[in-house]
Amino acid sequence: MTQSAEMRKQGRNDQLLDAVASSKRPSPPNAFNSSVTFASRALLRIKHIPEQLFDVTVFPIIFLLMFTYLFGGAIAGSTSDYLQFLLPGILVMTVAQITMYTGIDLNNDIRKGIFDRFRTLPIWLPSALIGSLLVDAVRYTMASSIMIILGLILGFRPDGGFIGILGSVALLLIFCFSLSWVWTTLGLIMRSEKSLMMVSMTVLFPLTFVSNVFVDPETLPSWLQGFVDINPISLLVAAVRGLMHGGVTGAQVGWVLLASLIFIVIFAPMTMYLYRNKK
């Protein structure tokens, strides 16, 4: 009886194995599909928590109105004249500061344990990061569009026309995409969201305020001009200003692209190494 029971059990196991193995195992998704899936996940998160869009909708409006009407008269003698100088700079500053939320979202996934689940999936490993960065590019575009439209309503008149505006936004997106890799690296290193935000703001505040965003660097002390001239934010602002007002040079665009490439070459491999090996 025991041998017979074992034979029946073995027969059921064989039937179960045949049933499971009879169908072809689905092939793993390719890099594009998995990246789009993670991008959809990020969009769904925004759908259910729309307050996340405050930084790309409300903050750009507050920044532009506040700096134009608080400092325009004091710095340029005219809010209208200052707006022509300020808007490209404040656009860069606002979108650059938004980039730090890429690392914050990643840090939250790590703390909640979702990060470890993603690493066990049979997918192209960078897709979890690439998908989030693609959605961030959409957020950057929203912030840029809102600020440019508001600027046009307030009296901003770009001499470079529509083509200049498109070129400046494209260059801004390239730079901010590359800058986001810095925060993904820090998001994997920092142990809490607050510490990551503190470090991000410590880096971003000097870069954005000690730059050519608000004033012409020629009005600054000579020792400070040296830092402003090599500041990546200043390089981007100069190129965006040139594109919008029709006076851009190839060197200005080239320096921004070079800075973006350096960020990606250094921090993208570092992010992926930490992503694979983080305990």
Coordinates of C-alpha atoms in Angstrom, one line a residue:
M1 CA 0.0 0.0 0.0
T2 CA 2.8 2.4 0.8
Q3 CA 4.5 1.7 -2.5
S4 CA 1.2 2.2 -4.4
A5 CA 0.6 5.5 -2.6
E6 CA 4.1 6.7 -3.5
M7 CA 3.5 5.8 -7.1
R8 CA 0.2 7.7 -7.2
K9 CA 1.9 10.7 -5.6
Q10 CA 4.7 10.6 -8.1
G11 CA 2.2 10.3 -10.9
R12 CA 0.4 13.5 -9.7
N13 CA 3.7 15.3 -9.5
D14 CA 4.6 14.3 -13.0
Q15 CA 1.2 15.5 -14.3
L16 CA 1.7 18.8 -12.5
L17 CA 5.2 19.2 -13.9
D18 CA 3.9 18.5 -17.4
A19 CA 1.1 21.0 -17.0
V20 CA 3.5 23.7 -15.8
A21 CA 6.2 23.0 -18.4
S22 CA 3.8 22.5 -21.3
S23 CA 3.5 26.2 -22.1
K24 CA 6.4 28.2 -23.3
R25 CA 8.0 30.5 -20.7
P26 CA 7.3 34.1 -21.8
S27 CA 10.4 36.0 -22.9
P28 CA 11.7 38.8 -20.7
P29 CA 10.7 42.3 -21.7
N30 CA 13.3 44.3 -23.7
A31 CA 14.9 47.4 -22.4
F32 CA 12.4 49.8 -24.0
N33 CA 9.3 48.0 -22.8
S34 CA 10.6 47.7 -19.2
S35 CA 11.6 51.3 -19.1
V36 CA 8.2 52.4 -20.4
T37 CA 6.5 50.2 -17.7
F38 CA 8.5 51.9 -14.9
A39 CA 7.7 55.3 -16.5
S40 CA 4.0 54.3 -16.4
R41 CA 4.4 53.4 -12.7
A42 CA 5.8 56.9 -12.0
L43 CA 2.9 58.5 -13.9
L44 CA 0.4 56.5 -11.9
R45 CA 2.0 57.7 -8.7
I46 CA 1.5 61.3 -9.8
K47 CA -2.1 60.5 -10.8
H48 CA -2.9 59.3 -7.3
I49 CA -0.8 62.0 -5.5
P50 CA -1.2 65.1 -7.7
E51 CA 0.4 67.3 -5.0
Q52 CA 3.7 66.0 -6.4
L53 CA 3.3 68.4 -9.3
F54 CA 3.4 71.5 -7.0
D55 CA 7.1 71.8 -7.7
V56 CA 6.6 72.1 -11.4
T57 CA 3.4 74.1 -11.4
V58 CA 3.1 76.4 -8.4
F59 CA 6.8 77.0 -7.6
P60 CA 7.8 78.3 -11.0
I61 CA 5.1 80.9 -10.9
I62 CA 6.0 82.0 -7.4
F63 CA 9.7 82.2 -8.3
L64 CA 9.2 84.2 -11.5
L65 CA 6.7 86.7 -10.0
M66 CA 8.7 87.1 -6.8
F67 CA 12.1 87.7 -8.3
T68 CA 10.8 89.9 -11.1
Y69 CA 8.9 92.3 -9.0
L70 CA 11.0 92.2 -5.9
F71 CA 14.4 92.8 -7.6
G72 CA 13.6 94.1 -11.0
G73 CA 13.3 97.7 -10.0
A74 CA 16.3 97.6 -7.7
I75 CA 18.7 95.8 -10.1
A76 CA 17.7 97.0 -13.6
G77 CA 15.5 100.0 -12.8
S78 CA 12.6 98.4 -14.7
T79 CA 10.8 95.1 -14.1
S80 CA 10.2 94.8 -17.9
D81 CA 13.9 95.1 -18.7
Y82 CA 14.9 92.8 -15.9
L83 CA 12.4 90.1 -17.0
Q84 CA 14.2 89.8 -20.4
F85 CA 17.4 89.1 -18.5
L86 CA 15.9 87.1 -15.6
L87 CA 13.5 84.6 -17.2
P88 CA 16.1 82.3 -18.9
G89 CA 18.1 82.3 -15.6
I90 CA 15.2 81.6 -13.3
L91 CA 14.0 78.9 -15.7
V92 CA 17.3 77.1 -15.4
M93 CA 17.4 77.6 -11.6
T94 CA 13.9 76.3 -11.1
V95 CA 14.2 73.2 -13.3
A96 CA 17.7 72.4 -11.9
Q97 CA 16.4 72.4 -8.4
I98 CA 13.6 70.0 -9.3
T99 CA 16.1 67.4 -10.4
M100 CA 16.9 66.4 -6.8
Y101 CA 13.5 64.7 -6.5
T102 CA 14.8 61.9 -8.7
G103 CA 17.1 60.8 -5.9
I104 CA 14.5 61.4 -3.3
D105 CA 12.0 59.0 -5.0
L106 CA 14.7 56.4 -5.4
N107 CA 15.7 56.7 -1.7
N108 CA 12.0 56.2 -0.8
D109 CA 11.8 53.0 -2.8
I110 CA 14.9 51.7 -1.0
R111 CA 13.5 52.4 2.4
K112 CA 10.2 50.8 1.5
G113 CA 11.8 47.6 0.2
I114 CA 10.5 48.0 -3.4
F115 CA 14.0 48.6 -4.6
D116 CA 15.0 45.0 -3.6
R117 CA 12.0 43.6 -5.4
F118 CA 12.9 45.4 -8.6
R119 CA 16.4 43.9 -8.6
T120 CA 15.0 40.4 -8.5
L121 CA 12.9 40.8 -11.7
P122 CA 14.1 39.4 -15.0
I123 CA 14.4 42.8 -16.6
W124 CA 17.0 45.2 -17.9
L125 CA 18.3 46.4 -14.6
P126 CA 18.7 50.2 -15.5
S127 CA 15.0 50.3 -16.7
A128 CA 13.8 51.1 -13.2
L129 CA 16.0 54.2 -13.1
I130 CA 15.5 55.2 -16.8
G131 CA 11.7 55.0 -16.5
S132 CA 11.8 57.5 -13.6
L133 CA 14.2 59.8 -15.4
L134 CA 11.9 59.8 -18.5
V135 CA 8.9 60.9 -16.3
D136 CA 11.2 63.5 -14.7
A137 CA 11.9 64.9 -18.2
V138 CA 8.1 65.3 -18.6
R139 CA 8.0 67.2 -15.3
Y140 CA 10.9 69.5 -16.4
T141 CA 9.0 70.2 -19.7
M142 CA 5.9 71.1 -17.7
A143 CA 7.8 73.5 -15.5
S144 CA 9.5 75.1 -18.5
S145 CA 6.2 75.5 -20.4
I146 CA 4.5 77.1 -17.4
M147 CA 7.3 79.6 -16.8
I148 CA 7.7 80.6 -20.5
I149 CA 4.0 81.1 -20.9
L150 CA 3.8 83.2 -17.8
G151 CA 6.8 85.2 -18.9
L152 CA 5.2 85.9 -22.3
I153 CA 2.1 87.1 -20.5
L154 CA 4.2 89.4 -18.3
G155 CA 6.0 90.9 -21.3
F156 CA 9.0 88.6 -22.1
R157 CA 9.9 88.9 -25.7
P158 CA 12.6 86.4 -27.0
D159 CA 14.4 87.7 -30.1
G160 CA 15.3 84.1 -30.9
G161 CA 11.6 83.3 -31.5
F162 CA 9.9 80.0 -31.2
I163 CA 12.9 78.0 -32.5
G164 CA 15.1 79.7 -29.9
I165 CA 12.7 78.7 -27.2
L166 CA 12.5 75.1 -28.3
G167 CA 16.3 74.9 -28.5
S168 CA 16.7 76.3 -25.1
V169 CA 14.2 73.9 -23.5
A170 CA 15.9 70.9 -25.3
L171 CA 19.3 72.0 -24.0
L172 CA 17.8 72.4 -20.5
L173 CA 16.3 68.9 -20.6
I174 CA 19.6 67.4 -21.7
F175 CA 21.5 69.1 -18.9
C176 CA 18.9 68.3 -16.2
F177 CA 18.7 64.6 -17.3
S178 CA 22.5 64.4 -16.8
L179 CA 22.3 66.2 -13.5
S180 CA 19.7 63.8 -12.3
W181 CA 22.3 61.0 -12.3
V182 CA 24.1 62.9 -9.5
W183 CA 21.1 62.6 -7.3
T184 CA 20.4 59.0 -8.1
T185 CA 23.9 58.2 -6.9
L186 CA 23.3 60.2 -3.7
G187 CA 19.9 58.5 -3.3
L188 CA 21.6 55.1 -3.1
I189 CA 24.2 56.4 -0.7
M190 CA 22.2 58.5 1.8
R191 CA 20.3 56.7 4.5
S192 CA 17.3 59.0 4.7
E193 CA 15.3 61.3 2.6
K194 CA 16.0 64.3 4.9
S195 CA 19.8 63.8 4.6
L196 CA 19.6 63.5 0.8
M197 CA 17.5 66.7 0.6
M198 CA 20.0 68.5 2.9
V199 CA 23.0 67.5 0.8
S200 CA 21.1 68.3 -2.5
M201 CA 20.2 71.8 -1.4
T202 CA 23.7 72.4 0.0
V203 CA 25.0 71.7 -3.5
L204 CA 22.3 73.4 -5.5
F205 CA 21.9 76.6 -3.6
P206 CA 25.5 77.8 -4.2
L207 CA 25.4 76.7 -7.8
T208 CA 22.2 78.4 -8.6
F209 CA 22.5 81.6 -6.6
V210 CA 26.3 82.2 -7.1
S211 CA 25.9 82.3 -10.9
N212 CA 24.7 84.6 -13.7
V213 CA 21.0 83.8 -13.0
F214 CA 20.2 87.2 -11.3
V215 CA 23.1 89.5 -12.2
D216 CA 25.7 90.1 -14.8
P217 CA 28.9 88.4 -13.6
E218 CA 30.9 91.6 -14.5
T219 CA 29.3 93.3 -11.5
L220 CA 30.7 90.7 -9.1
P221 CA 34.1 90.8 -7.3
S222 CA 36.9 89.4 -9.5
W223 CA 37.5 86.5 -7.1
L224 CA 33.9 85.5 -7.4
Q225 CA 33.8 85.8 -11.1
G226 CA 36.2 82.9 -11.5
F227 CA 33.8 80.6 -9.8
V228 CA 30.8 81.9 -11.7
D229 CA 32.5 81.5 -15.1
I230 CA 33.1 77.8 -14.6
N231 CA 29.9 77.1 -12.7
P232 CA 27.8 74.6 -14.9
I233 CA 24.6 76.5 -14.1
S234 CA 26.2 79.7 -15.4
L235 CA 27.2 77.9 -18.6
L236 CA 23.7 76.6 -19.1
V237 CA 22.1 80.0 -18.4
A238 CA 24.4 81.7 -20.9
A239 CA 23.5 79.2 -23.6
V240 CA 19.7 79.4 -22.8
R241 CA 19.9 83.2 -22.8
G242 CA 21.7 83.1 -26.1
L243 CA 19.2 80.8 -27.7
M244 CA 16.2 82.7 -26.5
H245 CA 17.6 86.1 -27.5
G246 CA 19.2 85.0 -30.7
G247 CA 22.9 85.5 -29.7
V248 CA 24.0 82.0 -28.9
T249 CA 27.5 80.7 -29.9
G250 CA 28.6 77.2 -30.7
A251 CA 31.0 77.4 -27.8
Q252 CA 28.2 78.1 -25.3
V253 CA 26.2 75.1 -26.4
G254 CA 29.4 73.0 -26.6
W255 CA 30.3 73.7 -23.0
V256 CA 26.9 72.7 -21.7
L257 CA 26.9 69.4 -23.7
L258 CA 30.4 68.7 -22.4
A259 CA 29.3 69.3 -18.8
S260 CA 26.3 67.1 -19.3
L261 CA 28.5 64.3 -20.8
I262 CA 30.9 64.5 -17.8
F263 CA 28.0 64.1 -15.3
I264 CA 26.7 61.1 -17.2
V265 CA 30.1 59.4 -17.6
I266 CA 31.0 59.8 -14.0
F267 CA 27.6 59.3 -12.2
A268 CA 25.6 56.9 -14.4
P269 CA 28.2 54.0 -14.0
M270 CA 28.5 54.8 -10.3
T271 CA 24.7 54.7 -9.9
M272 CA 24.5 51.4 -11.7
Y273 CA 27.4 49.9 -9.6
L274 CA 25.7 50.9 -6.4
Y275 CA 22.3 49.8 -7.7
R276 CA 23.6 46.3 -8.4
N277 CA 25.7 45.9 -5.2
K278 CA 23.8 47.8 -2.6
K279 CA 23.1 45.6 0.5

